[in-house]
Amino acid sequence: MNHAAGYAGEPEWPGGPGVLGAGGPVAGERGAAVVELLVVFLTLLVPLVYVMLVMADVQRALLATSSAAREAGRVYVTGSDRLDAERRAAQAYREVLGTYGMRAGDPKAALRVGGGCRDGVGSGCVGGFGPGAEVQVVVTYRVPVGRLPFLGEVAGPGVTIGATHHTRVDRYRGLGR
C-alpha cells in the first residue's frame, strides 16, 4: 500500500496526507483561539483584579485604624482635663483618617474612647481621668465589598476593621488645673 496516497476511504489533502491545506486551520475554527483566550482572560483576571482592589482597601483600613487609635490615645493622655483630652483625641482621629483618604464623619468610621481609674492610683484620678487613669481607644472602619465599575460601592456585605489602643495617663503628671 502506498502511504503517500492515504488509506482507503481517507480524503486526499492537497500536499499529501497529514498536511493541512494552504488556508491553514479549517475555516470554521478561525478566531476560536482568540475567543477562548478572551473568555478565560475575563473569567480569571477580572475577579482577581477585583479581589486585589478590595484587599488593598482592607490593608489601607488596617493601617488607618491602627494609626488613628494610637494617635488618639497618645494625645488623649496629654490633655489638661477630660473635655480637652476628648477634643484632642477626636482631632487626631480625624487627621489620621484624612491622611489615609477616609472621612471621620463617614458612617463607616467610628471612634470610641473610654477611661477608668484603677485601684490604688491615688486621689488624682476622678471620673476616669487623671494621673494613673487607663484609657482605651477603639477605632473601627467598615470596608464595603460590593462595588461596581464607575459607580462605586453598592449596598451589600462589608468587612469591619478595628484597632484598639490601651494607654495610661502618667501617674506623676500634673494636670494643669
JSON list of C-alpha atoms in Angstrom, two decimals:
[
{"chain": "A", "resi": 1, "resn": "MET", "atom": "CA", "xyz": [0.00, 0.00, 0.00]},
{"chain": "A", "resi": 2, "resn": "ASN", "atom": "CA", "xyz": [1.25, 3.40, -0.89]},
{"chain": "A", "resi": 3, "resn": "HIS", "atom": "CA", "xyz": [1.32, 5.55, 2.24]},
{"chain": "A", "resi": 4, "resn": "ALA", "atom": "CA", "xyz": [1.62, 8.75, 0.26]},
{"chain": "A", "resi": 5, "resn": "ALA", "atom": "CA", "xyz": [-1.74, 8.14, -1.33]},
{"chain": "A", "resi": 6, "resn": "GLY", "atom": "CA", "xyz": [-3.52, 7.67, 2.02]},
{"chain": "A", "resi": 7, "resn": "TYR", "atom": "CA", "xyz": [-5.71, 4.89, 3.34]},
{"chain": "A", "resi": 8, "resn": "ALA", "atom": "CA", "xyz": [-8.80, 3.62, 1.68]},
{"chain": "A", "resi": 9, "resn": "GLY", "atom": "CA", "xyz": [-11.66, 5.99, 2.19]},
{"chain": "A", "resi": 10, "resn": "GLU", "atom": "CA", "xyz": [-9.43, 8.78, 3.56]},
{"chain": "A", "resi": 11, "resn": "PRO", "atom": "CA", "xyz": [-9.86, 12.08, 1.76]},
{"chain": "A", "resi": 12, "resn": "GLU", "atom": "CA", "xyz": [-6.88, 13.39, -0.10]},
{"chain": "A", "resi": 13, "resn": "TRP", "atom": "CA", "xyz": [-5.47, 16.69, 1.18]},
{"chain": "A", "resi": 14, "resn": "PRO", "atom": "CA", "xyz": [-3.51, 18.96, -1.03]},
{"chain": "A", "resi": 15, "resn": "GLY", "atom": "CA", "xyz": [0.17, 18.36, -0.33]},
{"chain": "A", "resi": 16, "resn": "GLY", "atom": "CA", "xyz": [-0.31, 14.79, 0.88]},
{"chain": "A", "resi": 17, "resn": "PRO", "atom": "CA", "xyz": [-1.73, 13.12, 3.97]},
{"chain": "A", "resi": 18, "resn": "GLY", "atom": "CA", "xyz": [-1.40, 14.91, 7.30]},
{"chain": "A", "resi": 19, "resn": "VAL", "atom": "CA", "xyz": [-0.67, 18.30, 5.69]},
{"chain": "A", "resi": 20, "resn": "LEU", "atom": "CA", "xyz": [-3.26, 21.00, 6.07]},
{"chain": "A", "resi": 21, "resn": "GLY", "atom": "CA", "xyz": [-4.47, 22.87, 3.11]},
{"chain": "A", "resi": 22, "resn": "ALA", "atom": "CA", "xyz": [-2.95, 26.17, 2.07]},
{"chain": "A", "resi": 23, "resn": "GLY", "atom": "CA", "xyz": [-5.62, 28.00, 4.06]},
{"chain": "A", "resi": 24, "resn": "GLY", "atom": "CA", "xyz": [-4.36, 26.65, 7.43]},
{"chain": "A", "resi": 25, "resn": "PRO", "atom": "CA", "xyz": [-6.95, 25.55, 10.00]},
{"chain": "A", "resi": 26, "resn": "VAL", "atom": "CA", "xyz": [-10.43, 24.58, 8.98]},
{"chain": "A", "resi": 27, "resn": "ALA", "atom": "CA", "xyz": [-12.38, 27.71, 8.11]},
{"chain": "A", "resi": 28, "resn": "GLY", "atom": "CA", "xyz": [-15.00, 27.14, 10.88]},
{"chain": "A", "resi": 29, "resn": "GLU", "atom": "CA", "xyz": [-12.37, 27.35, 13.60]},
{"chain": "A", "resi": 30, "resn": "ARG", "atom": "CA", "xyz": [-10.72, 30.59, 12.61]},
{"chain": "A", "resi": 31, "resn": "GLY", "atom": "CA", "xyz": [-10.57, 33.03, 15.55]},
{"chain": "A", "resi": 32, "resn": "ALA", "atom": "CA", "xyz": [-11.58, 30.36, 18.08]},
{"chain": "A", "resi": 33, "resn": "ALA", "atom": "CA", "xyz": [-8.31, 30.71, 19.99]},
{"chain": "A", "resi": 34, "resn": "VAL", "atom": "CA", "xyz": [-8.85, 34.45, 20.38]},
{"chain": "A", "resi": 35, "resn": "VAL", "atom": "CA", "xyz": [-12.36, 33.91, 21.72]},
{"chain": "A", "resi": 36, "resn": "GLU", "atom": "CA", "xyz": [-11.20, 31.18, 24.10]},
{"chain": "A", "resi": 37, "resn": "LEU", "atom": "CA", "xyz": [-8.35, 33.37, 25.34]},
{"chain": "A", "resi": 38, "resn": "LEU", "atom": "CA", "xyz": [-10.71, 36.29, 25.87]},
{"chain": "A", "resi": 39, "resn": "VAL", "atom": "CA", "xyz": [-13.20, 34.15, 27.82]},
{"chain": "A", "resi": 40, "resn": "VAL", "atom": "CA", "xyz": [-10.50, 32.64, 30.03]},
{"chain": "A", "resi": 41, "resn": "PHE", "atom": "CA", "xyz": [-8.83, 36.02, 30.47]},
{"chain": "A", "resi": 42, "resn": "LEU", "atom": "CA", "xyz": [-12.04, 37.71, 31.59]},
{"chain": "A", "resi": 43, "resn": "THR", "atom": "CA", "xyz": [-13.11, 34.78, 33.74]},
{"chain": "A", "resi": 44, "resn": "LEU", "atom": "CA", "xyz": [-9.84, 34.69, 35.66]},
{"chain": "A", "resi": 45, "resn": "LEU", "atom": "CA", "xyz": [-8.43, 38.19, 35.52]},
{"chain": "A", "resi": 46, "resn": "VAL", "atom": "CA", "xyz": [-11.46, 40.33, 36.34]},
{"chain": "A", "resi": 47, "resn": "PRO", "atom": "CA", "xyz": [-12.21, 38.57, 39.67]},
{"chain": "A", "resi": 48, "resn": "LEU", "atom": "CA", "xyz": [-8.51, 38.59, 40.52]},
{"chain": "A", "resi": 49, "resn": "VAL", "atom": "CA", "xyz": [-8.25, 42.35, 39.98]},
{"chain": "A", "resi": 50, "resn": "TYR", "atom": "CA", "xyz": [-11.46, 42.87, 41.98]},
{"chain": "A", "resi": 51, "resn": "VAL", "atom": "CA", "xyz": [-10.11, 40.86, 44.93]},
{"chain": "A", "resi": 52, "resn": "MET", "atom": "CA", "xyz": [-6.83, 42.77, 44.78]},
{"chain": "A", "resi": 53, "resn": "LEU", "atom": "CA", "xyz": [-8.67, 46.11, 44.94]},
{"chain": "A", "resi": 54, "resn": "VAL", "atom": "CA", "xyz": [-10.76, 45.01, 47.92]},
{"chain": "A", "resi": 55, "resn": "MET", "atom": "CA", "xyz": [-7.67, 43.69, 49.72]},
{"chain": "A", "resi": 56, "resn": "ALA", "atom": "CA", "xyz": [-5.90, 46.99, 49.07]},
{"chain": "A", "resi": 57, "resn": "ASP", "atom": "CA", "xyz": [-8.81, 48.82, 50.73]},
{"chain": "A", "resi": 58, "resn": "VAL", "atom": "CA", "xyz": [-8.72, 46.38, 53.66]},
{"chain": "A", "resi": 59, "resn": "GLN", "atom": "CA", "xyz": [-4.99, 46.99, 54.09]},
{"chain": "A", "resi": 60, "resn": "ARG", "atom": "CA", "xyz": [-5.49, 50.75, 53.94]},
{"chain": "A", "resi": 61, "resn": "ALA", "atom": "CA", "xyz": [-8.22, 50.47, 56.59]},
{"chain": "A", "resi": 62, "resn": "LEU", "atom": "CA", "xyz": [-5.93, 48.35, 58.79]},
{"chain": "A", "resi": 63, "resn": "LEU", "atom": "CA", "xyz": [-3.21, 50.98, 58.65]},
{"chain": "A", "resi": 64, "resn": "ALA", "atom": "CA", "xyz": [-5.64, 53.85, 59.15]},
{"chain": "A", "resi": 65, "resn": "THR", "atom": "CA", "xyz": [-7.46, 52.37, 62.15]},
{"chain": "A", "resi": 66, "resn": "SER", "atom": "CA", "xyz": [-4.24, 51.30, 63.84]},
{"chain": "A", "resi": 67, "resn": "SER", "atom": "CA", "xyz": [-2.63, 54.70, 63.39]},
{"chain": "A", "resi": 68, "resn": "ALA", "atom": "CA", "xyz": [-5.77, 56.61, 64.39]},
{"chain": "A", "resi": 69, "resn": "ALA", "atom": "CA", "xyz": [-6.23, 54.57, 67.58]},
{"chain": "A", "resi": 70, "resn": "ARG", "atom": "CA", "xyz": [-2.59, 55.00, 68.58]},
{"chain": "A", "resi": 71, "resn": "GLU", "atom": "CA", "xyz": [-2.51, 58.76, 67.93]},
{"chain": "A", "resi": 72, "resn": "ALA", "atom": "CA", "xyz": [-5.88, 59.41, 69.57]},
{"chain": "A", "resi": 73, "resn": "GLY", "atom": "CA", "xyz": [-4.70, 57.55, 72.67]},
{"chain": "A", "resi": 74, "resn": "ARG", "atom": "CA", "xyz": [-1.39, 59.39, 72.76]},
{"chain": "A", "resi": 75, "resn": "VAL", "atom": "CA", "xyz": [-2.96, 62.84, 72.61]},
{"chain": "A", "resi": 76, "resn": "TYR", "atom": "CA", "xyz": [-5.81, 61.91, 74.96]},
{"chain": "A", "resi": 77, "resn": "VAL", "atom": "CA", "xyz": [-3.44, 61.28, 77.86]},
{"chain": "A", "resi": 78, "resn": "THR", "atom": "CA", "xyz": [-1.76, 64.68, 77.36]},
{"chain": "A", "resi": 79, "resn": "GLY", "atom": "CA", "xyz": [-4.98, 66.65, 77.79]},
{"chain": "A", "resi": 80, "resn": "SER", "atom": "CA", "xyz": [-5.37, 69.03, 80.70]},
{"chain": "A", "resi": 81, "resn": "ASP", "atom": "CA", "xyz": [-8.87, 67.77, 81.54]},
{"chain": "A", "resi": 82, "resn": "ARG", "atom": "CA", "xyz": [-11.34, 65.24, 80.22]},
{"chain": "A", "resi": 83, "resn": "LEU", "atom": "CA", "xyz": [-13.05, 67.60, 77.74]},
{"chain": "A", "resi": 84, "resn": "ASP", "atom": "CA", "xyz": [-9.72, 68.83, 76.37]},
{"chain": "A", "resi": 85, "resn": "ALA", "atom": "CA", "xyz": [-8.50, 65.23, 76.09]},
{"chain": "A", "resi": 86, "resn": "GLU", "atom": "CA", "xyz": [-11.61, 64.11, 74.18]},
{"chain": "A", "resi": 87, "resn": "ARG", "atom": "CA", "xyz": [-11.40, 67.12, 71.85]},
{"chain": "A", "resi": 88, "resn": "ARG", "atom": "CA", "xyz": [-7.73, 66.42, 71.13]},
{"chain": "A", "resi": 89, "resn": "ALA", "atom": "CA", "xyz": [-8.36, 62.71, 70.57]},
{"chain": "A", "resi": 90, "resn": "ALA", "atom": "CA", "xyz": [-11.18, 63.45, 68.11]},
{"chain": "A", "resi": 91, "resn": "GLN", "atom": "CA", "xyz": [-8.97, 65.92, 66.23]},
{"chain": "A", "resi": 92, "resn": "ALA", "atom": "CA", "xyz": [-6.12, 63.39, 65.97]},
{"chain": "A", "resi": 93, "resn": "TYR", "atom": "CA", "xyz": [-8.60, 60.74, 64.80]},
{"chain": "A", "resi": 94, "resn": "ARG", "atom": "CA", "xyz": [-9.93, 63.00, 62.02]},
{"chain": "A", "resi": 95, "resn": "GLU", "atom": "CA", "xyz": [-6.44, 63.99, 60.88]},
{"chain": "A", "resi": 96, "resn": "VAL", "atom": "CA", "xyz": [-5.10, 60.45, 60.73]},
{"chain": "A", "resi": 97, "resn": "LEU", "atom": "CA", "xyz": [-8.12, 59.10, 58.85]},
{"chain": "A", "resi": 98, "resn": "GLY", "atom": "CA", "xyz": [-7.84, 62.06, 56.46]},
{"chain": "A", "resi": 99, "resn": "THR", "atom": "CA", "xyz": [-4.23, 61.12, 55.80]},
{"chain": "A", "resi": 100, "resn": "TYR", "atom": "CA", "xyz": [-5.44, 57.75, 54.55]},
{"chain": "A", "resi": 101, "resn": "GLY", "atom": "CA", "xyz": [-8.19, 59.25, 52.41]},
{"chain": "A", "resi": 102, "resn": "MET", "atom": "CA", "xyz": [-11.06, 58.46, 54.78]},
{"chain": "A", "resi": 103, "resn": "ARG", "atom": "CA", "xyz": [-13.55, 60.83, 56.34]},
{"chain": "A", "resi": 104, "resn": "ALA", "atom": "CA", "xyz": [-14.06, 60.72, 60.09]},
{"chain": "A", "resi": 105, "resn": "GLY", "atom": "CA", "xyz": [-17.71, 61.79, 59.64]},
{"chain": "A", "resi": 106, "resn": "ASP", "atom": "CA", "xyz": [-18.35, 58.79, 57.39]},
{"chain": "A", "resi": 107, "resn": "PRO", "atom": "CA", "xyz": [-20.92, 56.38, 58.92]},
{"chain": "A", "resi": 108, "resn": "LYS", "atom": "CA", "xyz": [-18.46, 53.54, 58.19]},
{"chain": "A", "resi": 109, "resn": "ALA", "atom": "CA", "xyz": [-15.92, 55.04, 60.64]},
{"chain": "A", "resi": 110, "resn": "ALA", "atom": "CA", "xyz": [-16.24, 55.13, 64.43]},
{"chain": "A", "resi": 111, "resn": "LEU", "atom": "CA", "xyz": [-14.18, 56.27, 67.40]},
{"chain": "A", "resi": 112, "resn": "ARG", "atom": "CA", "xyz": [-14.81, 55.18, 70.97]},
{"chain": "A", "resi": 113, "resn": "VAL", "atom": "CA", "xyz": [-12.73, 56.43, 73.92]},
{"chain": "A", "resi": 114, "resn": "GLY", "atom": "CA", "xyz": [-13.17, 55.08, 77.41]},
{"chain": "A", "resi": 115, "resn": "GLY", "atom": "CA", "xyz": [-11.25, 55.57, 80.58]},
{"chain": "A", "resi": 116, "resn": "GLY", "atom": "CA", "xyz": [-11.24, 54.35, 84.10]},
{"chain": "A", "resi": 117, "resn": "CYS", "atom": "CA", "xyz": [-9.35, 54.68, 87.34]},
{"chain": "A", "resi": 118, "resn": "ARG", "atom": "CA", "xyz": [-7.57, 51.63, 88.65]},
{"chain": "A", "resi": 119, "resn": "ASP", "atom": "CA", "xyz": [-7.49, 50.79, 92.33]},
{"chain": "A", "resi": 120, "resn": "GLY", "atom": "CA", "xyz": [-4.58, 52.30, 94.19]},
{"chain": "A", "resi": 121, "resn": "VAL", "atom": "CA", "xyz": [-3.75, 55.09, 91.71]},
{"chain": "A", "resi": 122, "resn": "GLY", "atom": "CA", "xyz": [-4.40, 57.82, 94.20]},
{"chain": "A", "resi": 123, "resn": "SER", "atom": "CA", "xyz": [-6.94, 60.58, 94.57]},
{"chain": "A", "resi": 124, "resn": "GLY", "atom": "CA", "xyz": [-5.91, 62.44, 91.39]},
{"chain": "A", "resi": 125, "resn": "CYS", "atom": "CA", "xyz": [-7.88, 60.08, 89.16]},
{"chain": "A", "resi": 126, "resn": "VAL", "atom": "CA", "xyz": [-11.50, 61.20, 89.21]},
{"chain": "A", "resi": 127, "resn": "GLY", "atom": "CA", "xyz": [-14.26, 60.20, 86.84]},
{"chain": "A", "resi": 128, "resn": "GLY", "atom": "CA", "xyz": [-11.99, 58.07, 84.66]},
{"chain": "A", "resi": 129, "resn": "PHE", "atom": "CA", "xyz": [-9.47, 60.84, 84.04]},
{"chain": "A", "resi": 130, "resn": "GLY", "atom": "CA", "xyz": [-6.39, 61.95, 85.89]},
{"chain": "A", "resi": 131, "resn": "PRO", "atom": "CA", "xyz": [-2.98, 60.62, 86.87]},
{"chain": "A", "resi": 132, "resn": "GLY", "atom": "CA", "xyz": [-2.93, 56.82, 86.65]},
{"chain": "A", "resi": 133, "resn": "ALA", "atom": "CA", "xyz": [-6.14, 56.55, 84.61]},
{"chain": "A", "resi": 134, "resn": "GLU", "atom": "CA", "xyz": [-6.26, 53.81, 81.99]},
{"chain": "A", "resi": 135, "resn": "VAL", "atom": "CA", "xyz": [-7.56, 54.80, 78.58]},
{"chain": "A", "resi": 136, "resn": "GLN", "atom": "CA", "xyz": [-8.84, 52.55, 75.84]},
{"chain": "A", "resi": 137, "resn": "VAL", "atom": "CA", "xyz": [-9.32, 53.88, 72.30]},
{"chain": "A", "resi": 138, "resn": "VAL", "atom": "CA", "xyz": [-11.19, 51.79, 69.73]},
{"chain": "A", "resi": 139, "resn": "VAL", "atom": "CA", "xyz": [-11.35, 52.80, 66.07]},
{"chain": "A", "resi": 140, "resn": "THR", "atom": "CA", "xyz": [-13.40, 50.84, 63.53]},
{"chain": "A", "resi": 141, "resn": "TYR", "atom": "CA", "xyz": [-13.95, 51.20, 59.81]},
{"chain": "A", "resi": 142, "resn": "ARG", "atom": "CA", "xyz": [-16.24, 49.16, 57.55]},
{"chain": "A", "resi": 143, "resn": "VAL", "atom": "CA", "xyz": [-14.76, 48.36, 54.15]},
{"chain": "A", "resi": 144, "resn": "PRO", "atom": "CA", "xyz": [-17.50, 47.74, 51.58]},
{"chain": "A", "resi": 145, "resn": "VAL", "atom": "CA", "xyz": [-17.03, 44.66, 49.41]},
{"chain": "A", "resi": 146, "resn": "GLY", "atom": "CA", "xyz": [-19.81, 45.27, 46.86]},
{"chain": "A", "resi": 147, "resn": "ARG", "atom": "CA", "xyz": [-18.69, 47.67, 44.12]},
{"chain": "A", "resi": 148, "resn": "LEU", "atom": "CA", "xyz": [-19.50, 48.34, 40.51]},
{"chain": "A", "resi": 149, "resn": "PRO", "atom": "CA", "xyz": [-17.09, 49.85, 37.98]},
{"chain": "A", "resi": 150, "resn": "PHE", "atom": "CA", "xyz": [-17.58, 53.60, 37.54]},
{"chain": "A", "resi": 151, "resn": "LEU", "atom": "CA", "xyz": [-20.43, 53.59, 40.09]},
{"chain": "A", "resi": 152, "resn": "GLY", "atom": "CA", "xyz": [-18.54, 52.88, 43.28]},
{"chain": "A", "resi": 153, "resn": "GLU", "atom": "CA", "xyz": [-19.80, 50.97, 46.26]},
{"chain": "A", "resi": 154, "resn": "VAL", "atom": "CA", "xyz": [-23.25, 49.46, 46.47]},
{"chain": "A", "resi": 155, "resn": "ALA", "atom": "CA", "xyz": [-25.20, 48.22, 49.46]},
{"chain": "A", "resi": 156, "resn": "GLY", "atom": "CA", "xyz": [-24.08, 44.81, 50.50]},
{"chain": "A", "resi": 157, "resn": "PRO", "atom": "CA", "xyz": [-21.55, 42.97, 52.57]},
{"chain": "A", "resi": 158, "resn": "GLY", "atom": "CA", "xyz": [-18.52, 44.55, 54.10]},
{"chain": "A", "resi": 159, "resn": "VAL", "atom": "CA", "xyz": [-15.51, 43.79, 56.25]},
{"chain": "A", "resi": 160, "resn": "THR", "atom": "CA", "xyz": [-15.24, 45.64, 59.56]},
{"chain": "A", "resi": 161, "resn": "ILE", "atom": "CA", "xyz": [-11.68, 46.50, 60.50]},
{"chain": "A", "resi": 162, "resn": "GLY", "atom": "CA", "xyz": [-10.84, 47.65, 64.00]},
{"chain": "A", "resi": 163, "resn": "ALA", "atom": "CA", "xyz": [-7.92, 48.62, 66.18]},
{"chain": "A", "resi": 164, "resn": "THR", "atom": "CA", "xyz": [-7.65, 49.08, 69.94]},
{"chain": "A", "resi": 165, "resn": "HIS", "atom": "CA", "xyz": [-5.02, 51.10, 71.79]},
{"chain": "A", "resi": 166, "resn": "HIS", "atom": "CA", "xyz": [-4.54, 50.97, 75.56]},
{"chain": "A", "resi": 167, "resn": "THR", "atom": "CA", "xyz": [-2.58, 53.66, 77.31]},
{"chain": "A", "resi": 168, "resn": "ARG", "atom": "CA", "xyz": [-2.29, 55.22, 80.72]},
{"chain": "A", "resi": 169, "resn": "VAL", "atom": "CA", "xyz": [-2.12, 58.79, 81.95]},
{"chain": "A", "resi": 170, "resn": "ASP", "atom": "CA", "xyz": [1.26, 59.24, 83.60]},
{"chain": "A", "resi": 171, "resn": "ARG", "atom": "CA", "xyz": [0.86, 58.71, 87.32]},
{"chain": "A", "resi": 172, "resn": "TYR", "atom": "CA", "xyz": [3.20, 61.52, 88.27]},
{"chain": "A", "resi": 173, "resn": "ARG", "atom": "CA", "xyz": [1.97, 64.04, 85.76]},
{"chain": "A", "resi": 174, "resn": "GLY", "atom": "CA", "xyz": [0.49, 67.32, 86.95]},
{"chain": "A", "resi": 175, "resn": "LEU", "atom": "CA", "xyz": [-2.69, 68.10, 85.06]},
{"chain": "A", "resi": 176, "resn": "GLY", "atom": "CA", "xyz": [-2.63, 71.89, 84.73]},
{"chain": "A", "resi": 177, "resn": "ARG", "atom": "CA", "xyz": [-5.63, 72.58, 86.98]}
]
